[in-house]
mmCIF file of C-alpha atoms in Angstrom:
data_model
loop_
_atom_site.group_PDB
_atom_site.id
_atom_site.type_symbol
_atom_site.label_atom_id
_atom_site.label_comp_id
_atom_site.label_asym_id
_atom_site.label_seq_id
_atom_site.Cartn_x
_atom_site.Cartn_y
_atom_site.Cartn_z
ATOM 1 C CA MET P 1 -23.998 -24.230 90.915
ATOM 2 C CA HIS P 2 -21.989 -26.509 92.541
ATOM 3 C CA PRO P 3 -22.023 -29.791 90.629
ATOM 4 C CA SER P 4 -21.911 -31.967 93.423
ATOM 5 C CA LYS P 5 -25.404 -30.867 94.482
ATOM 6 C CA PRO P 6 -27.458 -32.806 91.681
ATOM 7 C CA LEU P 7 -25.257 -35.332 92.963
ATOM 8 C CA ASN P 8 -26.501 -35.754 96.777
ATOM 9 C CA LEU P 9 -30.080 -34.995 95.376
ATOM 10 C CA PHE P 10 -30.029 -38.348 93.402
ATOM 11 C CA PHE P 11 -28.034 -40.189 96.357
ATOM 12 C CA ILE P 12 -30.755 -39.173 98.728
ATOM 13 C CA LEU P 13 -33.200 -40.138 96.123
ATOM 14 C CA THR P 14 -31.640 -43.742 95.881
ATOM 15 C CA VAL P 15 -31.079 -44.125 99.318
ATOM 16 C CA MET P 16 -34.683 -43.705 100.022
ATOM 17 C CA ILE P 17 -36.444 -46.039 97.581
ATOM 18 C CA ARG P 18 -33.630 -48.718 98.840
ATOM 19 C CA LEU P 19 -35.294 -48.032 102.340
ATOM 20 C CA CYS P 20 -38.688 -48.368 101.201
ATOM 21 C CA PHE P 21 -37.901 -51.647 99.288
ATOM 22 C CA ALA P 22 -35.702 -53.116 100.568
ATOM 23 C CA ASP P 23 -36.649 -56.396 102.177
ATOM 24 C CA LEU P 24 -33.350 -57.105 104.250
ATOM 25 C CA PRO P 25 -31.295 -54.922 106.418
ATOM 26 C CA SER P 26 -27.633 -54.560 105.409
ATOM 27 C CA PHE P 27 -25.247 -55.982 107.710
ATOM 28 C CA ARG P 28 -20.880 -54.464 108.184
ATOM 29 C CA GLU P 29 -18.750 -57.605 106.746
ATOM 30 C CA ALA P 30 -17.835 -59.118 110.381
ATOM 31 C CA PRO P 31 -14.144 -59.803 110.351
ATOM 32 C CA ALA P 32 -12.248 -63.302 109.619
ATOM 33 C CA PHE P 33 -12.199 -65.769 113.297
ATOM 34 C CA ARG P 34 -9.307 -67.850 113.369
ATOM 35 C CA ASN P 35 -8.589 -71.220 115.443
ATOM 36 C CA GLY P 36 -6.105 -70.810 118.458
ATOM 37 C CA ARG P 37 -2.936 -72.995 118.119
ATOM 38 C CA GLU P 38 -4.637 -75.661 120.227
ATOM 39 C CA CYS P 39 -7.470 -76.654 117.585
ATOM 40 C CA PRO P 40 -7.872 -79.480 116.091
ATOM 41 C CA GLN P 41 -7.274 -79.602 112.031
ATOM 42 C CA THR P 42 -10.011 -80.796 110.842
ATOM 43 C CA THR P 43 -13.116 -80.265 108.198
ATOM 44 C CA TRP P 44 -16.389 -81.179 107.749
ATOM 45 C CA SER P 45 -18.435 -81.703 104.387
ATOM 46 C CA SER P 46 -22.308 -82.127 103.996
ATOM 47 C CA LEU P 47 -21.455 -85.021 101.289
ATOM 48 C CA ASP P 48 -19.772 -86.870 104.641
ATOM 49 C CA LYS P 49 -23.471 -87.957 105.619
ATOM 50 C CA GLU P 50 -22.693 -90.900 107.918
ATOM 51 C CA ILE P 51 -19.049 -89.568 109.347
ATOM 52 C CA HIS P 52 -19.536 -88.253 112.910
ATOM 53 C CA ASN P 53 -16.029 -86.001 113.006
ATOM 54 C CA PRO P 54 -16.317 -84.881 117.659
ATOM 55 C CA SER P 55 -14.211 -81.821 116.873
ATOM 56 C CA ILE P 56 -16.453 -80.205 114.840
ATOM 57 C CA ILE P 57 -19.557 -77.917 116.159
ATOM 58 C CA HIS P 58 -22.464 -78.431 115.148
ATOM 59 C CA ILE P 59 -25.178 -75.025 115.681
ATOM 60 C CA ALA P 60 -28.867 -74.944 114.398
ATOM 61 C CA MET P 61 -30.442 -71.738 113.894
ATOM 62 C CA THR P 62 -33.582 -70.814 111.587
ATOM 63 C CA LEU P 63 -33.108 -67.936 109.475
ATOM 64 C CA ASP P 64 -36.178 -65.338 108.557
ATOM 65 C CA THR P 65 -36.695 -61.907 107.929
ATOM 66 C CA ALA P 66 -38.110 -60.345 110.968
ATOM 67 C CA TYR P 67 -35.351 -61.975 113.541
ATOM 68 C CA LEU P 68 -32.179 -61.535 110.572
ATOM 69 C CA ARG P 69 -30.251 -59.178 112.998
ATOM 70 C CA GLY P 70 -30.688 -60.981 116.071
ATOM 71 C CA SER P 71 -29.332 -64.295 114.049
ATOM 72 C CA VAL P 72 -26.896 -62.621 112.993
ATOM 73 C CA ALA P 73 -25.675 -60.725 116.341
ATOM 74 C CA GLY P 74 -26.186 -64.468 117.401
ATOM 75 C CA VAL P 75 -23.499 -65.833 115.063
ATOM 76 C CA PHE P 76 -21.157 -62.774 115.724
ATOM 77 C CA SER P 77 -20.975 -63.509 119.134
ATOM 78 C CA VAL P 78 -20.475 -67.481 119.014
ATOM 79 C CA LEU P 79 -17.804 -66.917 116.818
ATOM 80 C CA HIS P 80 -16.067 -63.962 118.716
ATOM 81 C CA HIS P 81 -15.705 -66.221 121.718
ATOM 82 C CA ALA P 82 -14.814 -69.070 120.182
ATOM 83 C CA THR P 83 -11.531 -70.708 121.013
ATOM 84 C CA CYS P 84 -12.220 -72.989 117.739
ATOM 85 C CA PRO P 85 -14.086 -70.960 115.672
ATOM 86 C CA GLU P 86 -13.251 -72.243 111.918
ATOM 87 C CA ASN P 87 -14.158 -75.772 113.818
ATOM 88 C CA ILE P 88 -17.822 -74.768 114.073
ATOM 89 C CA VAL P 89 -20.195 -75.373 111.143
ATOM 90 C CA PHE P 90 -23.733 -73.603 111.381
ATOM 91 C CA HIS P 91 -27.179 -75.294 109.689
ATOM 92 C CA PHE P 92 -29.291 -72.813 108.925
ATOM 93 C CA VAL P 93 -33.305 -73.583 108.510
ATOM 94 C CA THR P 94 -35.067 -71.356 106.649
ATOM 95 C CA THR P 95 -38.104 -71.125 104.330
ATOM 96 C CA HIS P 96 -38.051 -71.108 100.615
ATOM 97 C CA ARG P 97 -39.787 -67.285 100.323
ATOM 98 C CA HIS P 98 -36.512 -65.468 101.323
ATOM 99 C CA GLY P 99 -33.966 -68.063 101.099
ATOM 100 C CA ALA P 100 -31.969 -66.579 98.217
ATOM 101 C CA LYS P 101 -32.181 -63.757 100.013
ATOM 102 C CA LEU P 102 -31.006 -64.988 103.331
ATOM 103 C CA THR P 103 -27.898 -66.409 101.991
ATOM 104 C CA ARG P 104 -26.682 -63.912 100.346
ATOM 105 C CA ALA P 105 -26.832 -61.531 103.504
ATOM 106 C CA ILE P 106 -25.134 -64.356 105.685
ATOM 107 C CA THR P 107 -22.420 -64.937 102.887
ATOM 108 C CA SER P 108 -21.833 -60.978 102.928
ATOM 109 C CA THR P 109 -21.409 -60.800 106.260
ATOM 110 C CA PHE P 110 -19.762 -63.516 107.205
ATOM 111 C CA PRO P 111 -17.634 -64.684 104.141
ATOM 112 C CA TYR P 112 -15.354 -67.244 106.097
ATOM 113 C CA LEU P 113 -18.316 -69.021 107.951
ATOM 114 C CA ASN P 114 -18.585 -72.516 107.058
ATOM 115 C CA PHE P 115 -22.084 -72.685 107.106
ATOM 116 C CA HIS P 116 -25.303 -75.137 105.266
ATOM 117 C CA LEU P 117 -28.781 -74.341 104.332
ATOM 118 C CA TYR P 118 -32.074 -76.037 104.514
ATOM 119 C CA TYR P 119 -35.336 -75.453 103.425
ATOM 120 C CA PHE P 120 -38.045 -76.206 105.801
ATOM 121 C CA ASN P 121 -41.418 -77.876 104.301
ATOM 122 C CA THR P 122 -44.324 -75.649 106.247
ATOM 123 C CA ASN P 123 -47.067 -77.896 105.110
ATOM 124 C CA LEU P 124 -45.197 -80.510 107.554
ATOM 125 C CA VAL P 125 -47.383 -77.889 110.051
ATOM 126 C CA LYS P 126 -49.468 -76.755 108.151
ATOM 127 C CA GLY P 127 -53.176 -77.487 110.295
ATOM 128 C CA LYS P 128 -51.067 -78.901 113.230
ATOM 129 C CA ILE P 129 -50.625 -75.145 114.851
ATOM 130 C CA SER P 130 -53.091 -73.758 117.564
ATOM 131 C CA SER P 131 -53.031 -70.186 117.866
ATOM 132 C CA SER P 132 -51.090 -68.979 120.821
ATOM 133 C CA ILE P 133 -51.102 -66.078 123.205
ATOM 134 C CA ARG P 134 -48.322 -63.764 120.339
ATOM 135 C CA ARG P 135 -48.841 -64.057 116.917
ATOM 136 C CA ALA P 136 -44.967 -64.690 116.448
ATOM 137 C CA LEU P 137 -45.328 -67.977 118.386
ATOM 138 C CA ASP P 138 -47.416 -69.045 115.421
ATOM 139 C CA GLN P 139 -45.641 -69.218 112.610
ATOM 140 C CA PRO P 140 -43.857 -72.499 111.196
ATOM 141 C CA LEU P 141 -40.568 -71.775 111.190
ATOM 142 C CA ASN P 142 -40.781 -71.468 115.247
ATOM 143 C CA TYR P 143 -41.708 -75.099 115.037
ATOM 144 C CA ALA P 144 -38.679 -76.367 112.867
ATOM 145 C CA ARG P 145 -36.675 -77.233 115.620
ATOM 146 C CA MET P 146 -38.938 -80.505 115.764
ATOM 147 C CA TYR P 147 -37.913 -81.436 112.264
ATOM 148 C CA LEU P 148 -34.292 -81.026 112.892
ATOM 149 C CA ALA P 149 -33.429 -85.142 112.814
ATOM 150 C CA ASP P 150 -35.050 -85.183 109.379
ATOM 151 C CA LEU P 151 -33.513 -81.851 107.862
ATOM 152 C CA LEU P 152 -29.601 -82.620 108.882
ATOM 153 C CA PRO P 153 -27.114 -85.010 107.480
ATOM 154 C CA ALA P 154 -27.154 -88.355 109.240
ATOM 155 C CA GLY P 155 -23.455 -87.775 110.115
ATOM 156 C CA VAL P 156 -24.681 -84.452 112.364
ATOM 157 C CA ARG P 157 -24.847 -87.047 115.463
ATOM 158 C CA ARG P 158 -25.160 -83.927 117.789
ATOM 159 C CA ILE P 159 -26.525 -80.405 117.555
ATOM 160 C CA ILE P 160 -27.397 -77.174 119.508
ATOM 161 C CA TYR P 161 -29.673 -75.608 118.942
ATOM 162 C CA PHE P 162 -30.294 -71.801 119.754
ATOM 163 C CA ASP P 163 -32.782 -69.209 119.077
ATOM 164 C CA SER P 164 -32.350 -66.023 117.277
ATOM 165 C CA ASP P 165 -32.855 -63.638 119.886
ATOM 166 C CA LEU P 166 -29.376 -64.628 121.874
ATOM 167 C CA ILE P 167 -26.092 -63.807 123.007
ATOM 168 C CA VAL P 168 -22.985 -66.156 123.534
ATOM 169 C CA VAL P 169 -20.234 -64.415 125.964
ATOM 170 C CA ASP P 170 -18.094 -67.713 126.315
ATOM 171 C CA ASP P 171 -16.753 -70.253 124.736
ATOM 172 C CA VAL P 172 -19.686 -72.777 123.021
ATOM 173 C CA ILE P 173 -17.251 -75.584 123.233
ATOM 174 C CA ASN P 174 -17.720 -75.634 126.984
ATOM 175 C CA LEU P 175 -21.598 -75.802 125.962
ATOM 176 C CA TRP P 176 -20.947 -78.474 123.275
ATOM 177 C CA SER P 177 -19.292 -80.683 125.572
ATOM 178 C CA ILE P 178 -21.849 -81.293 128.207
ATOM 179 C CA ASN P 179 -22.411 -85.114 128.589
ATOM 180 C CA LEU P 180 -25.687 -85.773 127.925
ATOM 181 C CA ARG P 181 -25.482 -89.032 129.179
ATOM 182 C CA SER P 182 -28.371 -91.920 128.449
ATOM 183 C CA HIS P 183 -30.779 -88.633 127.538
ATOM 184 C CA VAL P 184 -31.892 -87.354 124.156
ATOM 185 C CA LEU P 185 -31.813 -83.563 124.959
ATOM 186 C CA GLY P 186 -29.851 -81.321 127.169
ATOM 187 C CA ALA P 187 -30.546 -77.732 128.413
ATOM 188 C CA PRO P 188 -31.317 -75.564 131.882
ATOM 189 C CA GLU P 189 -34.094 -76.649 133.741
ATOM 190 C CA TYR P 190 -36.348 -74.095 136.352
ATOM 191 C CA CYS P 191 -37.797 -76.703 138.692
ATOM 192 C CA HIS P 192 -38.857 -73.137 140.588
ATOM 193 C CA ALA P 193 -40.999 -72.330 137.960
ATOM 194 C CA ASN P 194 -44.926 -73.182 138.385
ATOM 195 C CA PHE P 195 -44.925 -75.950 135.978
ATOM 196 C CA THR P 196 -49.269 -76.163 135.907
ATOM 197 C CA ASN P 197 -49.111 -73.014 134.284
ATOM 198 C CA TYR P 198 -47.866 -73.957 131.017
ATOM 199 C CA PHE P 199 -51.125 -76.391 130.131
ATOM 200 C CA THR P 200 -54.776 -75.514 130.417
ATOM 201 C CA SER P 201 -57.159 -76.191 133.288
ATOM 202 C CA LYS P 202 -58.638 -79.056 130.638
ATOM 203 C CA PHE P 203 -55.283 -80.707 130.473
ATOM 204 C CA TRP P 204 -55.291 -81.071 134.166
ATOM 205 C CA SER P 205 -58.548 -82.167 134.882
ATOM 206 C CA SER P 206 -58.579 -84.968 132.218
ATOM 207 C CA PRO P 207 -56.537 -88.011 134.562
ATOM 208 C CA ALA P 208 -55.495 -89.381 130.916
ATOM 209 C CA PHE P 209 -53.411 -86.274 129.980
ATOM 210 C CA ALA P 210 -52.308 -85.683 133.553
ATOM 211 C CA ALA P 211 -50.707 -88.929 133.914
ATOM 212 C CA SER P 212 -48.626 -87.872 131.106
ATOM 213 C CA PHE P 213 -45.541 -87.128 133.110
ATOM 214 C CA LYS P 214 -45.867 -90.696 135.095
ATOM 215 C CA GLY P 215 -42.463 -92.960 134.894
ATOM 216 C CA ARG P 216 -40.159 -90.296 133.799
ATOM 217 C CA PRO P 217 -36.983 -90.304 135.752
ATOM 218 C CA ARG P 218 -37.636 -87.157 137.513
ATOM 219 C CA ASN P 219 -40.306 -85.050 138.425
ATOM 220 C CA PRO P 220 -41.380 -82.787 135.387
ATOM 221 C CA CYS P 221 -39.474 -79.188 135.190
ATOM 222 C CA TYR P 222 -40.005 -76.144 132.614
ATOM 223 C CA PHE P 223 -36.998 -75.528 130.448
ATOM 224 C CA ASN P 224 -36.710 -73.637 127.568
ATOM 225 C CA THR P 225 -36.330 -74.649 123.871
ATOM 226 C CA GLY P 226 -34.238 -71.841 122.847
ATOM 227 C CA VAL P 227 -30.941 -73.199 123.987
ATOM 228 C CA MET P 228 -30.629 -77.555 123.699
ATOM 229 C CA VAL P 229 -28.160 -79.573 123.132
ATOM 230 C CA ILE P 230 -29.810 -82.725 121.121
ATOM 231 C CA ASP P 231 -28.598 -86.271 120.322
ATOM 232 C CA LEU P 232 -30.123 -86.210 116.838
ATOM 233 C CA TRP P 233 -28.758 -89.939 116.360
ATOM 234 C CA LYS P 234 -31.097 -90.958 119.627
ATOM 235 C CA TRP P 235 -33.755 -88.716 118.451
ATOM 236 C CA ARG P 236 -34.622 -90.444 114.886
ATOM 237 C CA GLU P 237 -34.620 -93.779 117.291
ATOM 238 C CA GLY P 238 -36.772 -92.726 119.686
ATOM 239 C CA LYS P 239 -38.879 -91.486 116.660
ATOM 240 C CA TYR P 240 -39.483 -88.162 118.494
ATOM 241 C CA THR P 241 -40.577 -85.630 115.556
ATOM 242 C CA GLU P 242 -43.768 -87.868 115.670
ATOM 243 C CA LYS P 243 -43.944 -87.729 119.467
ATOM 244 C CA LEU P 244 -44.310 -84.087 119.478
ATOM 245 C CA GLU P 245 -46.653 -83.877 116.121
ATOM 246 C CA ASN P 246 -48.867 -86.416 118.026
ATOM 247 C CA TRP P 247 -49.139 -84.080 120.797
ATOM 248 C CA MET P 248 -49.717 -81.159 118.449
ATOM 249 C CA ARG P 249 -52.613 -82.869 116.670
ATOM 250 C CA ILE P 250 -54.515 -83.266 120.317
ATOM 251 C CA GLN P 251 -53.903 -79.953 120.968
ATOM 252 C CA LYS P 252 -56.022 -78.971 118.005
ATOM 253 C CA ARG P 253 -58.901 -81.050 119.310
ATOM 254 C CA TYR P 254 -58.697 -80.642 122.888
ATOM 255 C CA ARG P 255 -57.098 -76.949 123.712
ATOM 256 C CA ILE P 256 -54.057 -77.960 126.452
ATOM 257 C CA TYR P 257 -52.160 -75.151 126.156
ATOM 258 C CA GLU P 258 -51.569 -71.417 125.134
ATOM 259 C CA LEU P 259 -47.817 -71.203 124.523
ATOM 260 C CA GLY P 260 -46.540 -72.357 121.146
ATOM 261 C CA SER P 261 -44.222 -74.937 120.286
ATOM 262 C CA LEU P 262 -42.829 -75.293 123.667
ATOM 263 C CA PRO P 263 -45.379 -77.515 125.511
ATOM 264 C CA PRO P 264 -45.041 -80.094 123.078
ATOM 265 C CA PHE P 265 -41.523 -80.487 123.904
ATOM 266 C CA LEU P 266 -42.525 -80.342 127.966
ATOM 267 C CA LEU P 267 -44.758 -83.079 127.181
ATOM 268 C CA VAL P 268 -42.478 -85.325 125.590
ATOM 269 C CA PHE P 269 -38.908 -84.343 127.370
ATOM 270 C CA ALA P 270 -40.121 -82.625 130.779
ATOM 271 C CA GLY P 271 -38.450 -84.985 133.776
ATOM 272 C CA ASP P 272 -36.368 -87.006 131.507
ATOM 273 C CA VAL P 273 -33.873 -83.528 130.591
ATOM 274 C CA GLU P 274 -29.988 -83.909 131.214
ATOM 275 C CA GLY P 275 -29.568 -80.511 133.239
ATOM 276 C CA MET P 276 -27.430 -77.572 132.449
ATOM 277 C CA GLU P 277 -25.942 -74.925 134.512
ATOM 278 C CA HIS P 278 -28.600 -71.916 134.207
ATOM 279 C CA ARG P 279 -25.484 -69.616 132.929
ATOM 280 C CA TRP P 280 -26.314 -71.217 129.396
ATOM 281 C CA ASN P 281 -29.725 -69.639 128.965
ATOM 282 C CA GLN P 282 -30.447 -66.359 130.996
ATOM 283 C CA HIS P 283 -33.595 -66.188 129.108
ATOM 284 C CA GLY P 284 -36.682 -63.748 129.834
ATOM 285 C CA LEU P 285 -34.551 -60.682 129.445
ATOM 286 C CA GLY P 286 -37.041 -59.515 126.702
ATOM 287 C CA GLY P 287 -40.266 -59.781 129.232
ATOM 288 C CA ASP P 288 -43.472 -61.482 129.492
ATOM 289 C CA ASN P 289 -45.252 -62.557 125.965
ATOM 290 C CA LEU P 290 -47.722 -59.708 126.226
ATOM 291 C CA GLU P 291 -46.019 -56.404 127.514
ATOM 292 C CA GLY P 292 -42.227 -57.317 126.749
ATOM 293 C CA LEU P 293 -41.412 -55.126 129.856
ATOM 294 C CA CYS P 294 -36.855 -55.089 130.814
ATOM 295 C CA ARG P 295 -35.821 -57.515 132.973
ATOM 296 C CA THR P 296 -32.758 -58.092 135.136
ATOM 297 C CA LEU P 297 -30.115 -61.007 134.956
ATOM 298 C CA HIS P 298 -30.936 -64.105 137.384
ATOM 299 C CA PRO P 299 -28.431 -64.590 139.925
ATOM 300 C CA GLY P 300 -25.227 -66.474 138.819
ATOM 301 C CA PRO P 301 -22.611 -66.430 136.170
ATOM 302 C CA VAL P 302 -23.754 -65.632 132.723
ATOM 303 C CA SER P 303 -22.447 -67.619 129.290
ATOM 304 C CA LEU P 304 -25.689 -66.852 127.096
ATOM 305 C CA LEU P 305 -27.856 -63.826 127.248
ATOM 306 C CA HIS P 306 -31.688 -64.746 125.874
ATOM 307 C CA TRP P 307 -33.828 -61.839 125.082
ATOM 308 C CA SER P 308 -37.137 -64.339 125.139
ATOM 309 C CA GLY P 309 -40.465 -62.707 124.826
ATOM 310 C CA LYS P 310 -42.132 -59.970 123.505
ATOM 311 C CA GLY P 311 -39.359 -57.101 123.413
ATOM 312 C CA LYS P 312 -36.478 -57.702 120.931
ATOM 313 C CA PRO P 313 -33.120 -55.403 121.895
ATOM 314 C CA TRP P 314 -32.630 -54.320 117.874
ATOM 315 C CA LEU P 315 -36.647 -53.206 117.806
ATOM 316 C CA ARG P 316 -36.137 -51.383 121.448
ATOM 317 C CA ILE P 317 -32.638 -49.421 120.374
ATOM 318 C CA ASP P 318 -34.271 -48.351 117.283
ATOM 319 C CA SER P 319 -37.283 -47.461 119.267
ATOM 320 C CA LYS P 320 -34.877 -45.156 121.447
ATOM 321 C CA ARG P 321 -36.289 -46.993 124.712
ATOM 322 C CA PRO P 322 -34.046 -49.743 125.274
ATOM 323 C CA CYS P 323 -33.262 -51.758 128.506
ATOM 324 C CA PRO P 324 -30.430 -51.427 130.696
ATOM 325 C CA LEU P 325 -29.346 -54.726 129.884
ATOM 326 C CA ASP P 326 -29.852 -54.377 125.744
ATOM 327 C CA SER P 327 -26.373 -52.624 125.944
ATOM 328 C CA LEU P 328 -25.250 -55.728 126.311
ATOM 329 C CA TRP P 329 -26.268 -56.888 122.697
ATOM 330 C CA ALA P 330 -25.221 -53.971 120.933
ATOM 331 C CA PRO P 331 -21.713 -54.634 120.640
ATOM 332 C CA TYR P 332 -22.853 -57.719 118.646
ATOM 333 C CA ASP P 333 -25.073 -55.927 116.339
ATOM 334 C CA LEU P 334 -23.652 -55.489 112.567
ATOM 335 C CA PHE P 335 -26.549 -53.736 111.365
ATOM 336 C CA ARG P 336 -25.412 -51.141 108.968
ATOM 337 C CA HIS P 337 -27.357 -47.999 109.742
ATOM 338 C CA PRO P 338 -28.423 -46.121 107.053
ATOM 339 C CA SER P 339 -27.056 -42.705 105.920
ATOM 340 C CA LEU P 340 -28.842 -40.426 103.847
ATOM 341 C CA PHE P 341 -26.123 -37.682 103.957
ATOM 342 C CA SER P 342 -23.128 -40.167 103.225
ATOM 343 C CA ASN P 343 -21.146 -40.668 99.667
ATOM 344 C CA SER P 344 -18.975 -43.255 100.838
#
C-alpha cells in the first residue's frame, strides 16, 4: 500500500465538504498595481470627513454573495487599466449578514486595495420595494445606490457608481474627469429607446404623473443606472434620496412601473442628466430580463462592458454555454477553480 493514498482520499473528502458548505467563492490574489510616475502622491482617509481631495478617485459598488465574482472582476479591471491605481478608493456597500466574510474575501484577493466597507440598513427600503419582472431586481441592496450620499463621508464630493456585472477596459480617470456642469448626475443616455415602455399605462393615462417630466432642461431619455457619476454634495443639497423614496411610495400604491430601482431614477433625473459617451456603458450584454440571450456590441468605441440583463458571464462560462462576448470578461475572472486531485 502506498502511504500517499489515504492522504489523497482525505484531501478529496475535505475539498468536497468545503465545496458543499462554502458560502463564498475563492479567488486568486491579484498583483499589486502601482502608480505611474506622473501620478500625484496623495492619500485619503475616511477620517478626513470634510476634506475633498480632487486627486483621489472614488468608486462605489455593492457587495453580496451572489455577485461577488462579478465585483472582483470589476475591481480587477479598473486597477489593471488605471494609470494611478493607488489613487483609487473603493467604497463597498453590503449588508450585515455577510459583511465580515465579504471583507475577508476582498482583503485576501486585493491585499493592497484602498477600500472602505459600509453597512446598508435594509429597513430603509423595507415596505417600499415592489415586485418586478426579475427577482434579482427586488433585492434591497439593489436600492443602496439611492443612499450613497448618506452612507459615504461628507468629504467624498463625487462618486462613480458601478454595478457588479461589468468590466472597465479604459483608464477610469477619463470617466472621473467628466464635467457634470450644473447636473447632479452624469450617465450615457439612450434617446432612441422608447421611453414610454419604462412605465405602465396607468402612469401615462394620469395627467398628474405624465406631467412629471415637464419643465426639464431637455426631453427625458433612458439611461442605465449601472454606471453613474454623481455629485454627492449637490445630491445632499437637493435631497434627492427623499425624492426617489417618494416615487417608491407612489409605486406601491399605484403600480406605475415594472423595473425595480431604475424607474425612480428616470422619474427624478431623466431630462436633467449630463450625457456621456456611450463607450462608458456598453450595456445589455446579459440579454433581456427574461431570457438573457446573447447580444452583440453596440457600434462605436468601448471603454466599459456591462452584462446588464439576466445572463451573467460567470454563470454562462461555468455552465459551458458562454456567449461570444463573455470571452472579454473571462481574463478578469480571478475565481479559483477547485481541483479535487491536486495537493498544492
